[in-house]
CSV table of N, CA and C and ligand atoms in Angstrom, one decimal:
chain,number,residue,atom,x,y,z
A,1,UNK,N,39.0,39.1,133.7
A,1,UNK,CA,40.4,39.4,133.5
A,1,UNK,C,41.2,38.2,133.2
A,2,UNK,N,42.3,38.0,132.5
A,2,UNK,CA,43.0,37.1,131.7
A,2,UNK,C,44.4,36.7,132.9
A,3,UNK,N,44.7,35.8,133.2
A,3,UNK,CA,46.2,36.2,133.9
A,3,UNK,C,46.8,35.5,132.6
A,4,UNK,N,47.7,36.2,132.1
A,4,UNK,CA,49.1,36.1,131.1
A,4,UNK,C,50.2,35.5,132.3
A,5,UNK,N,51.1,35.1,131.8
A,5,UNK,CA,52.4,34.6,132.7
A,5,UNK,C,53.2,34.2,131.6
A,6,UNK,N,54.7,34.8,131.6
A,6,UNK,CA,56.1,34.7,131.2
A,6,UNK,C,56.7,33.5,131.7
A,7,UNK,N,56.6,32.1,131.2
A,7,UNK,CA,57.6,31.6,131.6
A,7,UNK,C,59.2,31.8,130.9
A,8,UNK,N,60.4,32.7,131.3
A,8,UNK,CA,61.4,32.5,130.6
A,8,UNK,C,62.8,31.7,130.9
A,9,UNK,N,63.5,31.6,130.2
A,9,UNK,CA,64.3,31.1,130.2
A,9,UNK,C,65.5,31.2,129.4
A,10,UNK,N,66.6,30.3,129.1
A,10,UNK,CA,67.2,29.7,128.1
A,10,UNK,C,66.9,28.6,127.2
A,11,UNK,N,66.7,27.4,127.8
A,11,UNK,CA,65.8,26.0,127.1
A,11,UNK,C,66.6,26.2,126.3
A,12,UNK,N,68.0,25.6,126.9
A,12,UNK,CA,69.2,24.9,125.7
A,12,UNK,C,69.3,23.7,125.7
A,13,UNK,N,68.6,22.4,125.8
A,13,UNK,CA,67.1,22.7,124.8
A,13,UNK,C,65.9,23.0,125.9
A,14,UNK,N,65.2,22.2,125.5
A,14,UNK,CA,64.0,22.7,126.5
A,14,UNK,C,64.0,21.1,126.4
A,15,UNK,N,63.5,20.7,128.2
A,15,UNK,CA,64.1,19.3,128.6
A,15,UNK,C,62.1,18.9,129.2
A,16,UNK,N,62.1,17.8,129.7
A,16,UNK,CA,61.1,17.1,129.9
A,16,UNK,C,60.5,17.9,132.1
A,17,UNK,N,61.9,18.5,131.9
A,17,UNK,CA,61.6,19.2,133.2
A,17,UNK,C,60.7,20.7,132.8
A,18,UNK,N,60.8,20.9,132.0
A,18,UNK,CA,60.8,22.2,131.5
A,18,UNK,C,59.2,22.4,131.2
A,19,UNK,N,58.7,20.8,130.4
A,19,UNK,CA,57.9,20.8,130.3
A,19,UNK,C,56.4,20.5,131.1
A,20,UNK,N,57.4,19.9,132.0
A,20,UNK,CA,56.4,19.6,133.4
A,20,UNK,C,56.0,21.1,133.7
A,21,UNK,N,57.0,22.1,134.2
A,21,UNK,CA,56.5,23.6,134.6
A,21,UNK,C,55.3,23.9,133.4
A,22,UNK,N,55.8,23.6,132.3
A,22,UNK,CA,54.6,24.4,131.5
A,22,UNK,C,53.4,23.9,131.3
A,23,UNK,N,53.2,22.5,131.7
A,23,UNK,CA,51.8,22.1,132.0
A,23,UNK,C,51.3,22.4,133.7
A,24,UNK,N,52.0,22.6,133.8
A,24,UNK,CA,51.3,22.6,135.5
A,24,UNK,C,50.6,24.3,135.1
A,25,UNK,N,51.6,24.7,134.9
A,25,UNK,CA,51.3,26.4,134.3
A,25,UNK,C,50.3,26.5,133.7
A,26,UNK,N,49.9,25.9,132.6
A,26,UNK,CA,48.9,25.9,131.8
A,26,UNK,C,47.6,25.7,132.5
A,27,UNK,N,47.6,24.9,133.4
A,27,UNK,CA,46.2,24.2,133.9
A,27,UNK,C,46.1,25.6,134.9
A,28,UNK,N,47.1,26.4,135.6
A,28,UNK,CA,47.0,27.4,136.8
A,28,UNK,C,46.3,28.5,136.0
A,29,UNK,N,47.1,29.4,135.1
A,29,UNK,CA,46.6,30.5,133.9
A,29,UNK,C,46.2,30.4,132.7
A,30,UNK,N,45.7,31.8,132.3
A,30,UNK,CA,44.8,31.9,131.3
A,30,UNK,C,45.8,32.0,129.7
A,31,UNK,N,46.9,32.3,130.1
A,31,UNK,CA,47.9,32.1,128.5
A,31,UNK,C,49.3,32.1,129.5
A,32,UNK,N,50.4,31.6,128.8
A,32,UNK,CA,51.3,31.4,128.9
A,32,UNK,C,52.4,31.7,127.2
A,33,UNK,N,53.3,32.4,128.4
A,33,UNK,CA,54.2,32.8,127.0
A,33,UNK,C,55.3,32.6,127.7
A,34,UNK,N,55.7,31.7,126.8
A,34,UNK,CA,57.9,31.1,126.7
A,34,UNK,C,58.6,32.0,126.3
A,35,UNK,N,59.3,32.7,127.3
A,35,UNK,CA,60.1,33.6,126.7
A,35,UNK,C,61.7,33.3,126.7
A,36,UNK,N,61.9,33.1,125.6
A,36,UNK,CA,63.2,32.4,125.0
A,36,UNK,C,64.3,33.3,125.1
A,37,UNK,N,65.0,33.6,125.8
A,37,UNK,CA,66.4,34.4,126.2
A,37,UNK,C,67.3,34.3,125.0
A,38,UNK,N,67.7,35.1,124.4
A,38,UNK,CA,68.8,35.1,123.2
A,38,UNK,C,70.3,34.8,123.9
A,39,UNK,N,70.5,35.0,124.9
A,39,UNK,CA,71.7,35.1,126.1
A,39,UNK,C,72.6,35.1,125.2
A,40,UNK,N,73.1,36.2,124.8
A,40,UNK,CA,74.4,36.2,123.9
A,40,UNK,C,75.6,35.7,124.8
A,41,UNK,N,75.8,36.1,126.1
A,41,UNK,CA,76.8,35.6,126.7
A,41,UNK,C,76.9,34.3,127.2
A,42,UNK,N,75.9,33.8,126.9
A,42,UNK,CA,76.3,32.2,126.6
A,42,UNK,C,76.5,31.3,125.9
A,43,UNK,N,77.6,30.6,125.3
A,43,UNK,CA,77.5,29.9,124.5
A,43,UNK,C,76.9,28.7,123.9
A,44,UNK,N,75.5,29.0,123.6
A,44,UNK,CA,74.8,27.9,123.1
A,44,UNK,C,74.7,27.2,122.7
A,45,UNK,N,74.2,26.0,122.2
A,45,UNK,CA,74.6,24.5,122.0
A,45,UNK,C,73.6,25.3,120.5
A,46,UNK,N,72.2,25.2,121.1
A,46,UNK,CA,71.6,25.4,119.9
A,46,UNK,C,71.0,26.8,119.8
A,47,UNK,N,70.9,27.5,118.3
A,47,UNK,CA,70.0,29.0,118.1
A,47,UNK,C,69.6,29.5,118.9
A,48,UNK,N,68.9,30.6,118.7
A,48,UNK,CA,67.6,31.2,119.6
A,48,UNK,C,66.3,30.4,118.6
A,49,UNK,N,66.6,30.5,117.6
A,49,UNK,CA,65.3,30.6,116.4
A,49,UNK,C,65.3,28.6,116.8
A,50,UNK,N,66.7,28.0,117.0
A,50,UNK,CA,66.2,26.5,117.1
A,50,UNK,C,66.0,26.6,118.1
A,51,UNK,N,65.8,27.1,119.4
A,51,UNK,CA,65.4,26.6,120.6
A,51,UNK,C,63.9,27.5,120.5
A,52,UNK,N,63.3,28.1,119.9
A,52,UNK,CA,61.9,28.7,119.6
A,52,UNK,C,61.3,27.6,119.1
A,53,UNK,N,61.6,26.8,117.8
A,53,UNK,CA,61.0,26.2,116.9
A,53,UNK,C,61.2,24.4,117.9
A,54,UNK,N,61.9,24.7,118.4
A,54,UNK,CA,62.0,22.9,119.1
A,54,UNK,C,60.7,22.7,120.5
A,55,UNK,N,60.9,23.9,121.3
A,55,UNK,CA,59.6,24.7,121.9
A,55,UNK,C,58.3,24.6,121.4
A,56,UNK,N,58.4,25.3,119.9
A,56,UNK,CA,56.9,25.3,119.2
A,56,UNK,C,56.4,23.9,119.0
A,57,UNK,N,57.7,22.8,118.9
A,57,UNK,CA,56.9,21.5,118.5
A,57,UNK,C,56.7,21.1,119.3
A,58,UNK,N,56.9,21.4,120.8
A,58,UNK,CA,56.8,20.6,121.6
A,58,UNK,C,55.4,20.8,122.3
A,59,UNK,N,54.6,22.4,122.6
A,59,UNK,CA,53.9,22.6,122.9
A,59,UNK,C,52.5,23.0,122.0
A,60,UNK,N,52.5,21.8,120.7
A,60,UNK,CA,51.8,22.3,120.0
A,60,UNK,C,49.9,21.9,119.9
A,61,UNK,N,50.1,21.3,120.8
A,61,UNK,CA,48.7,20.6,121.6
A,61,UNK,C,48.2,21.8,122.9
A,62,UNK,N,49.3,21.9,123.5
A,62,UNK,CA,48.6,23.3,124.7
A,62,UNK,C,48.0,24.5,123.8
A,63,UNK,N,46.9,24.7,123.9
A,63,UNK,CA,46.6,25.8,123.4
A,63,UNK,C,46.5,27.4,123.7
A,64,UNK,N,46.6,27.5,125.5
A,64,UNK,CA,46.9,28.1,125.3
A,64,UNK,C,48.6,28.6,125.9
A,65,UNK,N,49.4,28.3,125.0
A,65,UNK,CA,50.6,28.4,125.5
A,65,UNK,C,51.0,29.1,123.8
A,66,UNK,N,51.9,29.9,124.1
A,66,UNK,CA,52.8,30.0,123.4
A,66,UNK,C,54.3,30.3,123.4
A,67,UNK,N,55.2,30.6,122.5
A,67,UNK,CA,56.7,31.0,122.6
A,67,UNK,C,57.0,31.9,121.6
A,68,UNK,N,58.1,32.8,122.4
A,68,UNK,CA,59.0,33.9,121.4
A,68,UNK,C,60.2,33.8,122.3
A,69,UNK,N,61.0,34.5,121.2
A,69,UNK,CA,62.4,34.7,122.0
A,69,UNK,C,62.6,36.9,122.1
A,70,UNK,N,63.6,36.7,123.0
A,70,UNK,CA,63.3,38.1,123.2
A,70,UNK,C,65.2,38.2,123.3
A,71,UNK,N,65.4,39.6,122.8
A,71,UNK,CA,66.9,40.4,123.6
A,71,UNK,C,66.1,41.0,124.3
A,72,UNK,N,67.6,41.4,125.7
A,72,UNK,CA,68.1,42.5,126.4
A,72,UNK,C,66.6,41.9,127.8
A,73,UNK,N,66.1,43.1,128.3
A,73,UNK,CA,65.9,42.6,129.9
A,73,UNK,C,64.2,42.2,129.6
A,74,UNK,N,64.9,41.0,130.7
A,74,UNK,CA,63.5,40.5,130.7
A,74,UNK,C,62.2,41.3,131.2
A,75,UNK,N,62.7,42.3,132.1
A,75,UNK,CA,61.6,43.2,132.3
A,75,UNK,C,60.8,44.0,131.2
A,76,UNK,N,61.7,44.3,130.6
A,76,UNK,CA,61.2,44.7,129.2
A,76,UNK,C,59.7,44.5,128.3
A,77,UNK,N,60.7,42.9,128.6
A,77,UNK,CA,59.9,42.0,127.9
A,77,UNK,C,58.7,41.7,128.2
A,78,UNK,N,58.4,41.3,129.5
A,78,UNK,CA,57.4,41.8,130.1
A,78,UNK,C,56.5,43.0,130.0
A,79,UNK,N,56.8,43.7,130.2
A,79,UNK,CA,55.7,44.8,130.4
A,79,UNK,C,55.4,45.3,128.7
A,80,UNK,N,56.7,45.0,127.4
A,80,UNK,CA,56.0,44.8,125.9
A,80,UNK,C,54.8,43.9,126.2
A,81,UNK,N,55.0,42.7,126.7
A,81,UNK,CA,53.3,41.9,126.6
A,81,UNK,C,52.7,41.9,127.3
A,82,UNK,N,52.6,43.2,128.7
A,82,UNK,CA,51.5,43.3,129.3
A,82,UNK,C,51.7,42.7,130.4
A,83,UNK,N,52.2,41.4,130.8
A,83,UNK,CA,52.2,40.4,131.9
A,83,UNK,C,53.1,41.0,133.1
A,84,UNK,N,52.5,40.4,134.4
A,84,UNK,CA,53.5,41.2,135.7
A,84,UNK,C,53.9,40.0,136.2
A,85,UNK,N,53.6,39.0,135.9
A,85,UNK,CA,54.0,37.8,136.4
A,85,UNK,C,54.9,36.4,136.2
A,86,UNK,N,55.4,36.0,136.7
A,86,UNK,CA,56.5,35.4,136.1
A,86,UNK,C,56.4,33.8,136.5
A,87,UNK,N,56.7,33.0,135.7
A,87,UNK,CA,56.8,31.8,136.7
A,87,UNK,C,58.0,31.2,136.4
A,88,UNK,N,59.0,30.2,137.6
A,88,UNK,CA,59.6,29.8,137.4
A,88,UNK,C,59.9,28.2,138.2
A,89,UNK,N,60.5,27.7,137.6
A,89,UNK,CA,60.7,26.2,138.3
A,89,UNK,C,61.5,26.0,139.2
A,90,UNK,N,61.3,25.0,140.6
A,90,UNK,CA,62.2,25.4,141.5
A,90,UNK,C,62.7,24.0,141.5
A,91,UNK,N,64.0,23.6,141.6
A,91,UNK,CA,64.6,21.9,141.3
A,91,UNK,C,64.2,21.7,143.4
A,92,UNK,N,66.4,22.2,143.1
A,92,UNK,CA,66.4,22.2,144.8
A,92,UNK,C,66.9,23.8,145.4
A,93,UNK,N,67.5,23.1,146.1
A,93,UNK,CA,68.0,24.3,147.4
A,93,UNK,C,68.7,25.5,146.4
A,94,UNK,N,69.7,24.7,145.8
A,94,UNK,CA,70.7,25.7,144.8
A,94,UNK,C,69.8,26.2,143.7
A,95,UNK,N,68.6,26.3,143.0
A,95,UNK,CA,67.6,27.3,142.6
A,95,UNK,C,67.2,28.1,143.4
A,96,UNK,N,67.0,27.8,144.3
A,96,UNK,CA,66.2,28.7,145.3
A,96,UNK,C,66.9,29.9,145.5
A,97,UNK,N,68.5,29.9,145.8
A,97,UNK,CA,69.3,30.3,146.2
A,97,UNK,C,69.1,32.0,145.0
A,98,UNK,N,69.3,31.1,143.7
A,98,UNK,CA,69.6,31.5,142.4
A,98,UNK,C,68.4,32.5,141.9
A,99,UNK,N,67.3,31.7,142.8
A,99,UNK,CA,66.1,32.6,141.9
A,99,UNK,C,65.5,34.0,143.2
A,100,UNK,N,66.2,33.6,144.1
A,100,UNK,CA,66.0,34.5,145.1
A,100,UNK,C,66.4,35.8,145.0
A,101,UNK,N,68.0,35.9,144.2
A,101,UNK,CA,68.6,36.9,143.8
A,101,UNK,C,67.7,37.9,142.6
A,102,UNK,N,67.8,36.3,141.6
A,102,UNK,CA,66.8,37.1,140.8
A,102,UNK,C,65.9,38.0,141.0
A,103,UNK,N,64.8,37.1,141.8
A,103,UNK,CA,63.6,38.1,141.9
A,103,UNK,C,63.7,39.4,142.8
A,104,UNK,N,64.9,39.7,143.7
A,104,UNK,CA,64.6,40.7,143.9
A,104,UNK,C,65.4,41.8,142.6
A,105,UNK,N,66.3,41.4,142.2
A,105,UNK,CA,67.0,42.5,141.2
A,105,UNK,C,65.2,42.6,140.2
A,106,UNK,N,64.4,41.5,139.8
A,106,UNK,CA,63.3,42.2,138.9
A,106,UNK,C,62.3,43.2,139.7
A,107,UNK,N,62.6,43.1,140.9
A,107,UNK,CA,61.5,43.8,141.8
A,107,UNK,C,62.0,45.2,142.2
A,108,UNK,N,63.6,45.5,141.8
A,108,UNK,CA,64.1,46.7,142.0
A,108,UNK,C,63.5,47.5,140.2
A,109,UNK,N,63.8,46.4,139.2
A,109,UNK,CA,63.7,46.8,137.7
A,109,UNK,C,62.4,47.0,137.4
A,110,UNK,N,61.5,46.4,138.2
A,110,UNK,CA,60.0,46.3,137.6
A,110,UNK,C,59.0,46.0,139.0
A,111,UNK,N,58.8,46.9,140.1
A,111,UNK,CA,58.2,46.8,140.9
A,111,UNK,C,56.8,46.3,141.2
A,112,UNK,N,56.1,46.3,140.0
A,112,UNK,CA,54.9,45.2,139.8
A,112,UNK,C,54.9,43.5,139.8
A,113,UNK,N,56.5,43.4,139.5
A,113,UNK,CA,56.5,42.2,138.6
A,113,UNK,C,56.2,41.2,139.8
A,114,UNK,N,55.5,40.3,139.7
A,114,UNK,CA,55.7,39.2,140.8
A,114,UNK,C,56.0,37.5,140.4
A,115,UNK,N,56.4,36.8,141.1
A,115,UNK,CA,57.4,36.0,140.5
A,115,UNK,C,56.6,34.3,141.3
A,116,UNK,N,56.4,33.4,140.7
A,116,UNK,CA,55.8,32.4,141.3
A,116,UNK,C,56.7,31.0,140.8
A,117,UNK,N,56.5,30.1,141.9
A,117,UNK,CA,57.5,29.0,141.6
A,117,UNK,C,56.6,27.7,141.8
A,118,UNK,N,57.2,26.8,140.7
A,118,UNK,CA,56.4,25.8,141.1
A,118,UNK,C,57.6,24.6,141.1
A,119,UNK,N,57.7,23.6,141.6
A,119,UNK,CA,58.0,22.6,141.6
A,119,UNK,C,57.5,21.2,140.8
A,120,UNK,N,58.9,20.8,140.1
A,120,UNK,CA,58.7,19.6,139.0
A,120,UNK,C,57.9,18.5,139.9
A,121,UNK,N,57.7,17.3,138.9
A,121,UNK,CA,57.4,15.8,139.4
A,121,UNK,C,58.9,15.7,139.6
A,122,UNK,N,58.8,14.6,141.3
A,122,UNK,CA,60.5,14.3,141.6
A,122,UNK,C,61.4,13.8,140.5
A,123,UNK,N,60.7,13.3,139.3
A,123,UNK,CA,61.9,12.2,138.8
A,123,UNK,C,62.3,13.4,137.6
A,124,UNK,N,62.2,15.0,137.9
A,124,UNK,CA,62.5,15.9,136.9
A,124,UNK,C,63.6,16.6,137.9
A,125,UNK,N,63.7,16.8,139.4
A,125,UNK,CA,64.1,17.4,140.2
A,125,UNK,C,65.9,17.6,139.8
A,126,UNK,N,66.4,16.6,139.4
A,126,UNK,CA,67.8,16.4,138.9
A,126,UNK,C,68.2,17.2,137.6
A,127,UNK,N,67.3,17.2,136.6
A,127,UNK,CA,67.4,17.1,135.5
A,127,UNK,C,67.5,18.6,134.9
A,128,UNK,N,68.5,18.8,134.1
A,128,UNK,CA,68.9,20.4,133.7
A,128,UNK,C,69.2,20.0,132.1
A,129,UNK,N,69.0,21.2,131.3
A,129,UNK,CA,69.7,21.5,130.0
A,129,UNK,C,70.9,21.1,129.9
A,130,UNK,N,72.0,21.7,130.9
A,130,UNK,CA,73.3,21.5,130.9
A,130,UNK,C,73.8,19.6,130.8
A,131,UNK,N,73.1,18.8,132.2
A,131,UNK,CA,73.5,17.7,132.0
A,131,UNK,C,72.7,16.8,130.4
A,132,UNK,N,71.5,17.3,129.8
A,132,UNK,CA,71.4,16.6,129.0
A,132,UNK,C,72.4,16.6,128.0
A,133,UNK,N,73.0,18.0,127.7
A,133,UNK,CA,73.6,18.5,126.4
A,133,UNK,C,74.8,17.6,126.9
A,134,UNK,N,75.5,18.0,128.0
A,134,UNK,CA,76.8,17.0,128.7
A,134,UNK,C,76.9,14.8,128.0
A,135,UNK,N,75.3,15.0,128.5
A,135,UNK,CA,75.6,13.5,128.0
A,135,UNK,C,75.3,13.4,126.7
A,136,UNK,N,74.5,13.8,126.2
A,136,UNK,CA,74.4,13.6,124.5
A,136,UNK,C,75.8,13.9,123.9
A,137,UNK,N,76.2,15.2,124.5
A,137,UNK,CA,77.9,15.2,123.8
A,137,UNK,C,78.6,13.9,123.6
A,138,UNK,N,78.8,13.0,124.9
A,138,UNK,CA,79.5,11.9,125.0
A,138,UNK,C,78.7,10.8,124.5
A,139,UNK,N,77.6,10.7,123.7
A,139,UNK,CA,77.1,9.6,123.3
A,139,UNK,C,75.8,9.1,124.1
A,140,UNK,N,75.7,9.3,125.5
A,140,UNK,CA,74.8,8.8,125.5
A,140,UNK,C,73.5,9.1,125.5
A,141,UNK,N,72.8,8.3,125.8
A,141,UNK,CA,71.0,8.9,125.2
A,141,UNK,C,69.9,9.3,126.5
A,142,UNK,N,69.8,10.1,125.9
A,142,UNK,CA,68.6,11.3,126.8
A,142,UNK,C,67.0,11.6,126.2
A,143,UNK,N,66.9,9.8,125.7
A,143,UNK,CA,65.3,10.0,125.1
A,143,UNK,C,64.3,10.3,126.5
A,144,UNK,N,64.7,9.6,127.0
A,144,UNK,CA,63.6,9.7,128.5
A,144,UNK,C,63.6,11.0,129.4
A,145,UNK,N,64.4,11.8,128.5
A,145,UNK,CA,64.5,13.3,129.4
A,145,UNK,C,63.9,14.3,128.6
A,146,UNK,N,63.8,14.3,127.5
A,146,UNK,CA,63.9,15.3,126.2
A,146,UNK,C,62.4,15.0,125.6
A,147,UNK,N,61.9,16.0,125.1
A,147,UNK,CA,60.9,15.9,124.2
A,147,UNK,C,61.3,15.0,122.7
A,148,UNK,N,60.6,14.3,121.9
A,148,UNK,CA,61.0,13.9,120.7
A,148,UNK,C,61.6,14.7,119.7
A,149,UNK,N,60.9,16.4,119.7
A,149,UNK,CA,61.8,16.9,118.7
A,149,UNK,C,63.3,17.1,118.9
A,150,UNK,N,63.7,17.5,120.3
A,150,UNK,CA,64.8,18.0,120.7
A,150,UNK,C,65.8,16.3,120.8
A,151,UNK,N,65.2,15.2,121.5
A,151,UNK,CA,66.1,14.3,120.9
A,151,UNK,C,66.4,13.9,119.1
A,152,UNK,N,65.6,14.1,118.5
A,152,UNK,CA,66.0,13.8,117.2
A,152,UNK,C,67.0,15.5,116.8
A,153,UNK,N,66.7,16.2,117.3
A,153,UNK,CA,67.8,18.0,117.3
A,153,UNK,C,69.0,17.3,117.3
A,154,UNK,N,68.8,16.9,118.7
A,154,UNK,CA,70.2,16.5,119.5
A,154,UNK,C,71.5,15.5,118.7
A,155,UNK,N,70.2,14.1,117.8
A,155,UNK,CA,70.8,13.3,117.5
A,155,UNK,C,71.9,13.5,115.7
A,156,UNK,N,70.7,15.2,114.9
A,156,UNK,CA,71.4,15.8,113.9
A,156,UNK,C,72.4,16.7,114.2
A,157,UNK,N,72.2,17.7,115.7
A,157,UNK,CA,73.5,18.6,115.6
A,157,UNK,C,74.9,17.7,116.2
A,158,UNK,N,74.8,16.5,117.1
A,158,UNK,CA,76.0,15.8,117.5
A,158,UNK,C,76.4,14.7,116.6
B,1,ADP,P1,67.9,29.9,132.9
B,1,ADP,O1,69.1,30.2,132.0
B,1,ADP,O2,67.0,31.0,133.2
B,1,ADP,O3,68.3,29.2,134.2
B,1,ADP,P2,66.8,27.4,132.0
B,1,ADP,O4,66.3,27.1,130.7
B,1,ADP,O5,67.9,26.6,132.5
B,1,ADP,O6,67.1,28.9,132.0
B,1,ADP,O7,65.6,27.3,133.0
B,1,ADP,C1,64.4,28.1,132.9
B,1,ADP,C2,63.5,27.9,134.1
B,1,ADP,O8,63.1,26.5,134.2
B,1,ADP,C3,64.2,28.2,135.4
B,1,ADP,O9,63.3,28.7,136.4
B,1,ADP,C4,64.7,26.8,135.9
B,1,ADP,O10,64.8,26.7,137.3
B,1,ADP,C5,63.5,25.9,135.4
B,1,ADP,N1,63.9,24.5,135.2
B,1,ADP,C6,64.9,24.1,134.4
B,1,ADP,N2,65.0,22.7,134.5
B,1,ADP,C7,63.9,22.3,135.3
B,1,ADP,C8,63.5,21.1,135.7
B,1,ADP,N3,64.1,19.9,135.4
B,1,ADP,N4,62.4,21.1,136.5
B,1,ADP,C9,61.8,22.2,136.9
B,1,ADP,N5,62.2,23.5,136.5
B,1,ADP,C10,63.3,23.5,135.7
């Protein structure tokens, strides 16, 4: 039997934190799928289709990993591809907090679903979408945080 796992998210962009969970992921299960949140209620820095395709370059050596983007509930989404399992990245305290909530609202929506957390390398523990986009806004440089496609993204949409 295959274990599938959902890593989802937003990945506005998808940061060097981001990518730490999806290798640790990759070495635990048998495929891994990025599920790209359309989050209309947020206002995004970049696409759904550019944060798929910044994703695609980034993980184009893991084989077995892949990405899509999805609307509406992630449970959904889920059980469209079969998988019960979810993973997600824990920084600090104030994730925990955040993803605690979550998982039980998925456990009310999809009572199979089970939800696993792994923890970055420390020098990722800080590091979020929000503050990269924050500082690239103002000029400064987030090569050491970012994958290469997403800082050269970063350096055409600002
Ligand atoms: P969301 O909108 O679901 O919070 P994000 O793209 O911000 O989407 O994050 C997706 C997942 O990756 C979440 O589980 C989040 O905690 C995790 N994550 C984000 N940044 C990091 C990081 N630097 N290290 C580890 N996990 C992270």
């Amino acid at each position: 039997m295959t274990t599938r796992v959902i890593y989802p998210g937003t990945f506005d962009p998808i940061t060097n934190g981001h990518l730490d969970i999806i290798k640790r992921s990759a070495m635990m299960f048998d495929e891994i799928i990025i599920a790209v949140a359309a989050s209309p209620s947020k206002k995004t820095l970049f696409t759904l289709e550019e944060r798929v395709q910044l994703i695609e370059a980034t993980i184009k050596d893991l084989t077995n990993v892949t990405v899509q983007g999805f609307f509406g509930l992630l449970v959904d989404f889920a059980q469209q591809q079969q998988a019960n399992l979810l993973v997600r990245g824990l920084r600090t305290t104030v994730d925990f907090e955040y993803e605690f909530g979550l998982t039980n609202m998925y456990r009310k929506l999809m009572p199979n679903l089970e939800s696993v957390f792994l923890t970055p390398s420390e020098e990722y523990a800080f590091l979020s979408s929000t503050i990269v986009r924050e500082v690239a806004l103002h000029g400064g440089s987030v090569k050491e945080f970012v994958p290469l496609a997403v800082h050269s993204a970063l350096a055409k949409k600002l």
